[in-house]
Structures are given as structure tokens and as C-alpha cells.
PDB file of C-alpha atoms in Angstrom:
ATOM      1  CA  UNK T   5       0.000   0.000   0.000  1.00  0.00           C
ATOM      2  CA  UNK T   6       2.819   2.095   0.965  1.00  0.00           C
ATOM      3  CA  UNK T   7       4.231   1.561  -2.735  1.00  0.00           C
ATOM      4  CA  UNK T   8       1.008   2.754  -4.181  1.00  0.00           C
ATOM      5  CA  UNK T   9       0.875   5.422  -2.486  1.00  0.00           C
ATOM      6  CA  UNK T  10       4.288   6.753  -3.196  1.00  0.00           C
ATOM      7  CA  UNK T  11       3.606   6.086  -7.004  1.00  0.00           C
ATOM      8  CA  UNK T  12       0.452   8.159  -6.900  1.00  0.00           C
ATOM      9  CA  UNK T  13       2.081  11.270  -5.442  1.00  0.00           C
ATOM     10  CA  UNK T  14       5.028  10.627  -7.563  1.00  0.00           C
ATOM     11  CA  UNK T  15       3.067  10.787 -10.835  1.00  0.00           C
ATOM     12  CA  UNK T  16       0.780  13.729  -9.397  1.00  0.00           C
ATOM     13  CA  UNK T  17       3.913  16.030  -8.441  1.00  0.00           C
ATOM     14  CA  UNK T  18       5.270  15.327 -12.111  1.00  0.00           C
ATOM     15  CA  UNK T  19       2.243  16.791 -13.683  1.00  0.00           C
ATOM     16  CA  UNK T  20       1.984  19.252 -11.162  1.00  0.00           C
ATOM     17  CA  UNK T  21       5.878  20.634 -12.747  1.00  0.00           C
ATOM     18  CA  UNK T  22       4.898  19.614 -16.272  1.00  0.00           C
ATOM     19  CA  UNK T  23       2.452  22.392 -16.612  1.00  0.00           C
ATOM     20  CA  UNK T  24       3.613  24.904 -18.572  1.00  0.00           C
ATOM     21  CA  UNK T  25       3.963  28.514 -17.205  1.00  0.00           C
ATOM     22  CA  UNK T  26       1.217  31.133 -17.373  1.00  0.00           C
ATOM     23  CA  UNK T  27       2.518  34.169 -20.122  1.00  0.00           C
ATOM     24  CA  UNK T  28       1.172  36.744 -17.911  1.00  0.00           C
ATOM     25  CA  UNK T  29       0.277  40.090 -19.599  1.00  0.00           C
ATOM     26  CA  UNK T  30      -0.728  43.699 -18.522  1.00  0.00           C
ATOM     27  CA  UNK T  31      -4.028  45.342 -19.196  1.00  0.00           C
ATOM     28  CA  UNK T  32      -2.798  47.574 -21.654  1.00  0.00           C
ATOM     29  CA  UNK T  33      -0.137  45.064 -23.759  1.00  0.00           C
ATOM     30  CA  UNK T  34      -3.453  43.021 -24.286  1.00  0.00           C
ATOM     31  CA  UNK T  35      -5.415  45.259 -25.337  1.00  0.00           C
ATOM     32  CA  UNK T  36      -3.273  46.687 -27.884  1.00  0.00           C
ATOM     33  CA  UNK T  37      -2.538  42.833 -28.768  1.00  0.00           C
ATOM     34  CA  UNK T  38      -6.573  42.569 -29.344  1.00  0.00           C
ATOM     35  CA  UNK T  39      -6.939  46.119 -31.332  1.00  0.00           C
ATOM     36  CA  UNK T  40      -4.611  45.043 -34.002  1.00  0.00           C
ATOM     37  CA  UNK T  41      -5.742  41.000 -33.575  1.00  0.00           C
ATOM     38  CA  UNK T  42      -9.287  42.028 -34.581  1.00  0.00           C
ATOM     39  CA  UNK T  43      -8.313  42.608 -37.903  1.00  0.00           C
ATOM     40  CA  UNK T  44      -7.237  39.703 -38.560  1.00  0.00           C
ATOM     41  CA  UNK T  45      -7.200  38.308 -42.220  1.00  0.00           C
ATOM     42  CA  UNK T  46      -7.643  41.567 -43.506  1.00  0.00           C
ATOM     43  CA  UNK T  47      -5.212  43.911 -46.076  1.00  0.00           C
ATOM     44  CA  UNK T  48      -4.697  47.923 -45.674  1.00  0.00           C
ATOM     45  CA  UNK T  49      -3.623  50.459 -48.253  1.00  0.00           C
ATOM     46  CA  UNK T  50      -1.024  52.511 -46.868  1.00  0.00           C
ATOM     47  CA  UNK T  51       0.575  55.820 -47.528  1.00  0.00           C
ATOM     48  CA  UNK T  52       4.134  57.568 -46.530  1.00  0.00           C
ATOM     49  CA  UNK T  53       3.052  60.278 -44.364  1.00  0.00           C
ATOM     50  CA  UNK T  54       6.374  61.537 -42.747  1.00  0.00           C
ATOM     51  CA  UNK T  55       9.783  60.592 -44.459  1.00  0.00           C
ATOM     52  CA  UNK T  56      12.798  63.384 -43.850  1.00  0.00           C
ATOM     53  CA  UNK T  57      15.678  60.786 -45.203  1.00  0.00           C
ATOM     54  CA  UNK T  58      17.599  62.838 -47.621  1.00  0.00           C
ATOM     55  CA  UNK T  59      17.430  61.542 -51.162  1.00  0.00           C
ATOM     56  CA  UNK T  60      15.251  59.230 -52.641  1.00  0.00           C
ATOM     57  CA  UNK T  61      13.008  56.734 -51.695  1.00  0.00           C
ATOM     58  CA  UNK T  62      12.345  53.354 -51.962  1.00  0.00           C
ATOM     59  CA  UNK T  63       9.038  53.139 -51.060  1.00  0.00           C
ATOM     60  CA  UNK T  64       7.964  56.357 -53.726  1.00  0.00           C
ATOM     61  CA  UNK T  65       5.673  55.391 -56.296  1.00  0.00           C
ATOM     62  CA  UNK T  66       4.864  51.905 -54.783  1.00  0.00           C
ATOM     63  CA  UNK T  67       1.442  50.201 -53.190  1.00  0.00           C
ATOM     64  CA  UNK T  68       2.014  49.673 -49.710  1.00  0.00           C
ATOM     65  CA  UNK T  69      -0.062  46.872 -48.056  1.00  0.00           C
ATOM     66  CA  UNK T  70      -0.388  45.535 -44.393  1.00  0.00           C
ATOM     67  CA  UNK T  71      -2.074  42.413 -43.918  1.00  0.00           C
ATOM     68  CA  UNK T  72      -2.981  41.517 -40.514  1.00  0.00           C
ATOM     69  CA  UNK T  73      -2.324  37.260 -41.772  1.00  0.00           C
ATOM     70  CA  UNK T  74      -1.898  35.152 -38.961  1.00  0.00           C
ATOM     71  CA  UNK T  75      -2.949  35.705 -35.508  1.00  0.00           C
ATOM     72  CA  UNK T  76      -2.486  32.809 -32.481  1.00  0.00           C
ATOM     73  CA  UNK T  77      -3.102  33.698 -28.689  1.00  0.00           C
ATOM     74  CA  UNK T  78       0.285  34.992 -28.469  1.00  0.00           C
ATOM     75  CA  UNK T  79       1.876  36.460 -31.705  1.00  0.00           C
ATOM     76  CA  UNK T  80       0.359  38.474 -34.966  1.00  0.00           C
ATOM     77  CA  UNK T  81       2.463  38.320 -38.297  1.00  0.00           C
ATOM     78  CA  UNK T  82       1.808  41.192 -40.143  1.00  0.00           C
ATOM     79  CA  UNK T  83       3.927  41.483 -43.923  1.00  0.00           C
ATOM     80  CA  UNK T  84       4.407  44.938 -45.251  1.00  0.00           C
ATOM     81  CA  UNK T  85       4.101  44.743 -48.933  1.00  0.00           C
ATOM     82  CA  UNK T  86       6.119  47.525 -50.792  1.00  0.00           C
ATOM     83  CA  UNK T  87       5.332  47.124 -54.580  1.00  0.00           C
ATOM     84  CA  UNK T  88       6.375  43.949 -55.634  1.00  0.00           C
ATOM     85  CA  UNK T  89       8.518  43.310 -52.255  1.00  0.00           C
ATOM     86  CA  UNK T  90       7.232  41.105 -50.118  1.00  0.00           C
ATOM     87  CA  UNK T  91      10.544  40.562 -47.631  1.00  0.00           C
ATOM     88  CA  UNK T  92       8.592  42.094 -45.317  1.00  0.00           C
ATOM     89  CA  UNK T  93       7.087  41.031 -42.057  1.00  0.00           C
ATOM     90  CA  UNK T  94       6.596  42.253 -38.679  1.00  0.00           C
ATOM     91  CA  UNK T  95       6.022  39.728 -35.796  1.00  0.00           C
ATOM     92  CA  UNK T  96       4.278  41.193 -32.541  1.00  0.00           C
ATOM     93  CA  UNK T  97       5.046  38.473 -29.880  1.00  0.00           C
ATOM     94  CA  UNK T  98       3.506  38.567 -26.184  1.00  0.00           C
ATOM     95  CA  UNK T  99       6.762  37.542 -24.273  1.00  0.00           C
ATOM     96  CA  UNK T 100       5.522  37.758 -20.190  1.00  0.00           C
ATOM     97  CA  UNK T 101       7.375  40.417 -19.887  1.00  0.00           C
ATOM     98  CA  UNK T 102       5.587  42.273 -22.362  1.00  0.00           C
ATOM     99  CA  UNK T 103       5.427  42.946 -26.263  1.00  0.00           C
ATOM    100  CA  UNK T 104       8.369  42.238 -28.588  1.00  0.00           C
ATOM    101  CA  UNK T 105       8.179  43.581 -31.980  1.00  0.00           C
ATOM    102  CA  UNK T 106      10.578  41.764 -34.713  1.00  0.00           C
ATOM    103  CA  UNK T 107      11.052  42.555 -38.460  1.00  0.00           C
ATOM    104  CA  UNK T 108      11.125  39.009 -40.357  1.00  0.00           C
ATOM    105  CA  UNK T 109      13.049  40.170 -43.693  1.00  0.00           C
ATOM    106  CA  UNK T 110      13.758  37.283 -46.198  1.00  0.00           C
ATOM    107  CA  UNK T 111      14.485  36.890 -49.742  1.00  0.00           C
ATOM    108  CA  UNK T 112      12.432  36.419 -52.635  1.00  0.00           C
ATOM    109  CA  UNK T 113      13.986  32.530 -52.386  1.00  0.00           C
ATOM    110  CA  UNK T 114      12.362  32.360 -48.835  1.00  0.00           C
ATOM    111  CA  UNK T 115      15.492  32.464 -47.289  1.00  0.00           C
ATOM    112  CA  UNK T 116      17.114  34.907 -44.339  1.00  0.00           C
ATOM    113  CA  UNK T 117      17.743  38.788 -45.573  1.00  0.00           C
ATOM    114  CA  UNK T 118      21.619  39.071 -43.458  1.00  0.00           C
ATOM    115  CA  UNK T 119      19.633  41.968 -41.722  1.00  0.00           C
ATOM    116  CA  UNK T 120      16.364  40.192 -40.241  1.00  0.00           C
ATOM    117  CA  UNK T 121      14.584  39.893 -36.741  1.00  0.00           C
ATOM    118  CA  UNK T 122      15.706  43.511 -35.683  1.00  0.00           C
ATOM    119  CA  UNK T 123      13.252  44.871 -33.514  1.00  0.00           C
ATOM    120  CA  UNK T 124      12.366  45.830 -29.769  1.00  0.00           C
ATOM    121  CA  UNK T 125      10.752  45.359 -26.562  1.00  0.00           C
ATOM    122  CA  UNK T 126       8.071  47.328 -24.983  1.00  0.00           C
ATOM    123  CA  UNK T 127       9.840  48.852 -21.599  1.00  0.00           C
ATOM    124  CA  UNK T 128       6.803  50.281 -20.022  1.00  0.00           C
ATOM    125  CA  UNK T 129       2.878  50.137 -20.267  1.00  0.00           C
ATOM    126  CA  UNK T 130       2.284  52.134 -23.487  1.00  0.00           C
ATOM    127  CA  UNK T 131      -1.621  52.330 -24.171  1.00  0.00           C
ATOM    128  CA  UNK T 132      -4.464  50.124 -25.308  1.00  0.00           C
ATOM    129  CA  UNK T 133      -4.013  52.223 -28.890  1.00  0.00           C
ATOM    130  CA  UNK T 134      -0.106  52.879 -28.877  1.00  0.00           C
ATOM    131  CA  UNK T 135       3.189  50.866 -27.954  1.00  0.00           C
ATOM    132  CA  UNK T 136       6.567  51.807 -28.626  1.00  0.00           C
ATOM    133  CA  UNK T 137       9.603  49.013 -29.262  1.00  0.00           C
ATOM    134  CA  UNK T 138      12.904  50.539 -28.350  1.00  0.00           C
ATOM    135  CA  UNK T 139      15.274  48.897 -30.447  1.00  0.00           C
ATOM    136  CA  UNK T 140      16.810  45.506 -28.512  1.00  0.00           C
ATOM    137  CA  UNK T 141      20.342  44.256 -27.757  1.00  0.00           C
ATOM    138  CA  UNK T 142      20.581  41.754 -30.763  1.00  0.00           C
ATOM    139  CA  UNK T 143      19.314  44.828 -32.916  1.00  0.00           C
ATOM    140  CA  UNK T 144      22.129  47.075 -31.343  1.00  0.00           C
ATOM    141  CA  UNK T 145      24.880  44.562 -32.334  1.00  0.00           C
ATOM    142  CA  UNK T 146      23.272  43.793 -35.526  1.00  0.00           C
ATOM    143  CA  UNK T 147      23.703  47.474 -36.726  1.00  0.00           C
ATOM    144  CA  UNK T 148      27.156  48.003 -35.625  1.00  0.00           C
ATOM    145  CA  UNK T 149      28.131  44.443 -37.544  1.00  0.00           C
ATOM    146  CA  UNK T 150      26.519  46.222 -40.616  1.00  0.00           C
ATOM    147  CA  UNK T 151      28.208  49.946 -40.525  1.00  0.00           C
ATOM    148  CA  UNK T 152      24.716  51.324 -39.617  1.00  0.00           C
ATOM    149  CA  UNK T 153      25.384  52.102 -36.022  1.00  0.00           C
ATOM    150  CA  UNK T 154      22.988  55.386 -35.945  1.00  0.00           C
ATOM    151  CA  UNK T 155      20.145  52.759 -35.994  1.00  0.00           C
ATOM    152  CA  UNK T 156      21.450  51.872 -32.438  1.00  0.00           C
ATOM    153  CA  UNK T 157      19.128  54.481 -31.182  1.00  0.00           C
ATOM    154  CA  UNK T 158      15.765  53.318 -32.884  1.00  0.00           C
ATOM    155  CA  UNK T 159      12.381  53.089 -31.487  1.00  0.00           C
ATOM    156  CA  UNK T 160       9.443  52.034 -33.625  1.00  0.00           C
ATOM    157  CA  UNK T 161       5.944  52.858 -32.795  1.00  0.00           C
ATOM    158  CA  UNK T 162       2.737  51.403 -33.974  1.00  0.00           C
ATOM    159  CA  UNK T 163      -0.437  52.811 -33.100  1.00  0.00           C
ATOM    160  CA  UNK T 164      -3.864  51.447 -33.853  1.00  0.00           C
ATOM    161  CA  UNK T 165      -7.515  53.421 -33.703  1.00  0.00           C
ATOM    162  CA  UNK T 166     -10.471  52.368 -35.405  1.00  0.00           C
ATOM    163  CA  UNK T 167      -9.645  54.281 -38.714  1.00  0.00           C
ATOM    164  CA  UNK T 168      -5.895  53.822 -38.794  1.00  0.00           C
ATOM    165  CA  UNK T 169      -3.099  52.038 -38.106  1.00  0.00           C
ATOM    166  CA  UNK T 170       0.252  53.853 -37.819  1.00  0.00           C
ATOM    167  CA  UNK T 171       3.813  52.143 -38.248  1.00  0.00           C
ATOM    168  CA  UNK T 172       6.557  54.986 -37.389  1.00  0.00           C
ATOM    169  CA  UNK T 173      10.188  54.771 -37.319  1.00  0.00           C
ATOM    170  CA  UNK T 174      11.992  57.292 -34.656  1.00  0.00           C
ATOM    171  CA  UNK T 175      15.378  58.283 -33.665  1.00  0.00           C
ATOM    172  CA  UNK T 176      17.716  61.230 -33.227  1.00  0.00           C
ATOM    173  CA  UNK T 177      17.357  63.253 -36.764  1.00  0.00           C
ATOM    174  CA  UNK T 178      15.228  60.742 -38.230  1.00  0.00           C
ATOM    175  CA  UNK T 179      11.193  59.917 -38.758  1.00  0.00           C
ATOM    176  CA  UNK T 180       9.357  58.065 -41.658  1.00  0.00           C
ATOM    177  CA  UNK T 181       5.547  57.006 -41.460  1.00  0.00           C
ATOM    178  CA  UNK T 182       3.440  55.030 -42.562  1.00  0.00           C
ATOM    179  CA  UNK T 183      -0.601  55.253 -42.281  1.00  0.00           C
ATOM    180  CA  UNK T 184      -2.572  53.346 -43.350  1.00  0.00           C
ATOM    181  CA  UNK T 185      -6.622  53.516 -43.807  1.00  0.00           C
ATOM    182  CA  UNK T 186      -8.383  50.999 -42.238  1.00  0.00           C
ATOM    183  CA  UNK T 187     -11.622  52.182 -42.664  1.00  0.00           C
ATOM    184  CA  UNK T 188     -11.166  50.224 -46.766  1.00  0.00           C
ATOM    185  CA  UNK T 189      -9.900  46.780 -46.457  1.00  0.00           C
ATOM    186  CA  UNK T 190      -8.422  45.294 -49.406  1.00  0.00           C
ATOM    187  CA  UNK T 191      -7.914  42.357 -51.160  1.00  0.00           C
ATOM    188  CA  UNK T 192      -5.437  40.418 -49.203  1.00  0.00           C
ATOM    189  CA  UNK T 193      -1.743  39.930 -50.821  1.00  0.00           C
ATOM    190  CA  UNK T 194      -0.043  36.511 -51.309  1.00  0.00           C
ATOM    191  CA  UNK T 195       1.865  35.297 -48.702  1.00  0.00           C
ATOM    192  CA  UNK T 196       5.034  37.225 -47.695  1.00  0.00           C
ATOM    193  CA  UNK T 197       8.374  35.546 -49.403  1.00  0.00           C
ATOM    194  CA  UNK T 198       9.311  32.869 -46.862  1.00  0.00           C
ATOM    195  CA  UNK T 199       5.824  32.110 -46.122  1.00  0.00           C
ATOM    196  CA  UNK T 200       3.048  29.707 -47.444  1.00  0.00           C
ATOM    197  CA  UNK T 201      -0.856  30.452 -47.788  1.00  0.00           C
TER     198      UNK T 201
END
């Protein structure tokens, strides 16, 4: 009996520590995470609103498109079509510690752009309609290893209301925009290169 007995609190305390643990989330990470989930399977036409690079750019002239294409419990990929370009995609990941935004950047072969999962990590509560990713360690190192080291000081912003989503690019001497109009969903884009429907 005393055999059994052992055995039965043996298996119970293994499934007791096999249980995964809970990805805890604030209020306002969630909510944000739910503004931009609700959209799911549906394509924007977007527009360069703010842009003061010097010279041209690579975006002028072309159809930008965000489609809100996969959404689980805990991450939303998002591509960012540019023209023809599809390299683009942007992966908002609950992490328990709060919202990690990456940029997913492959070739037309499917394969990993040398510059690709740069991004950042929400450091405080943002709001239900705006978060802000200051750029992360592995971004930092990953600039300096390609001779871009003013990008060390990014922070990228997305903010979402019921007519428009917003994905801005900030640093010291530098903004560029995008907005686009959610109030006219489009016809949704292939899948992003790297990707399958």
C-alpha cells in the first residue's frame, strides 16, 4: 500500500511541474494585442506620411499593403508589402514580460535577408491604442556588424484606432511614417516571401 501510495504522489507532483507557465500580460499590452488582432485576415492600403531621409526613396511610387495574416493567442504576423517586395514582415510576440516587436526580412527565395529579426521590446505600459519598441540588444549589435550604427538608437511605434493604423520609425534626426486607412480593407496579398498560404 505504501508503494502505491508513493507512485500516486510521484506521478501527481510530475504533472503538477509539467504544466507549462502562465505568459502573464498587462491590461494595456493586451489590449493593444486585441486592437490590431481584430483585424485579422484583412489587407490595408497605406501611404508615406512623414519621411525626412535625404534623397530618394524606396518606397515612392509603390502600393504599400499591411495584412494583418496570422494571428495565435500569443503572436500576430503582419507582412508589409512595398510594390512587388514582399521581404517584409513584422512579428508582434507577447513575451511575459511584455510585447516584442521583430522585423522578419527574407528573400524572394524564402530564405534569411543578413539583416532580419531587428526589432524591440516594450519597456513600459504604453496604451491600449499605442506601444513603442525601443530597439533591442541583438538589434544594437546587428547594426554596428553592418556599418549602420545610428540605428542603435531606434524606437518604432505602432499605433492602432479604429480608422488607422500607424507604423513609425523614430530616432535622433530621423522619422518616416506610414498610415494606413483601415476604414477600406483590401484584397489580401499573397503570402510574404518565406511564407506559405
Amino acid at each position: 500500500m505504501k508503494l502505491l501510495t508513493a507512485a500516486t504522489l510521484l506521478l501527481a507532483s510530475t504533472a503538477a511541474f509539467a504544466r507549462p507557465a502562465p505568459l502573464v500580460s498587462i491590461p494595456t499590452h493586451d489590449d493593444f494585442f486585441d486592437n490590431i488582432a481584430a483585424y485579422c485576415g484583412k489587407a490595408f492600403e497605406g501611404k508615406v506620411t512623414v519621411d525626412n531621409a535625404t534623397g530618394p526613396s524606396s518606397f515612392a511610387g509603390k502600393k504599400l499593403v499591411m495584412h494583418v495574416r496570422k494571428c495565435t493567442d500569443s503572436e500576430l504576423q503582419i507582412p508589409f508589402h512595398v510594390g512587388d517586395d514582399a521581404s517584409r514582415t513584422w512579428i508582434i510576440t507577447k513575451t511575459g514580460s511584455g510585447l516584442s516587436l521583430k522585423h522578419d526580412h527574407r528573400h524572394q527565395d524564402g530564405t534569411d535577408d543578413v539583416s532580419t529579426m531587428y526589432g524591440g521590446h516594450t519597456v513600459d505600459a504604453g496604451f491600449a491604442n499605442v506601444q513603442s519598441f525601443p530597439a533591442d540588444q541583438y538589434s544594437k549589435e546587428l547594426f554596428v556588424s553592418q556599418s549602420i550604427p545610428q540605428s542603435i538608437g531606434n524606437t518604432w511605434q505602432m499605433y492602432i484606432y479604429p480608422e488607422k493604423f500607424t507604423y513609425r520609425l523614430i530616432r535622433q534626426g530621423r522619422e518616416f511614417r506610414v498610415d494606413f486607412d483601415l476604414t477600406k480593407p483590401i484584397t489580401p496579398p499573397p503570402a510574404p516571401w518565406g511564407y506559405k498560404d
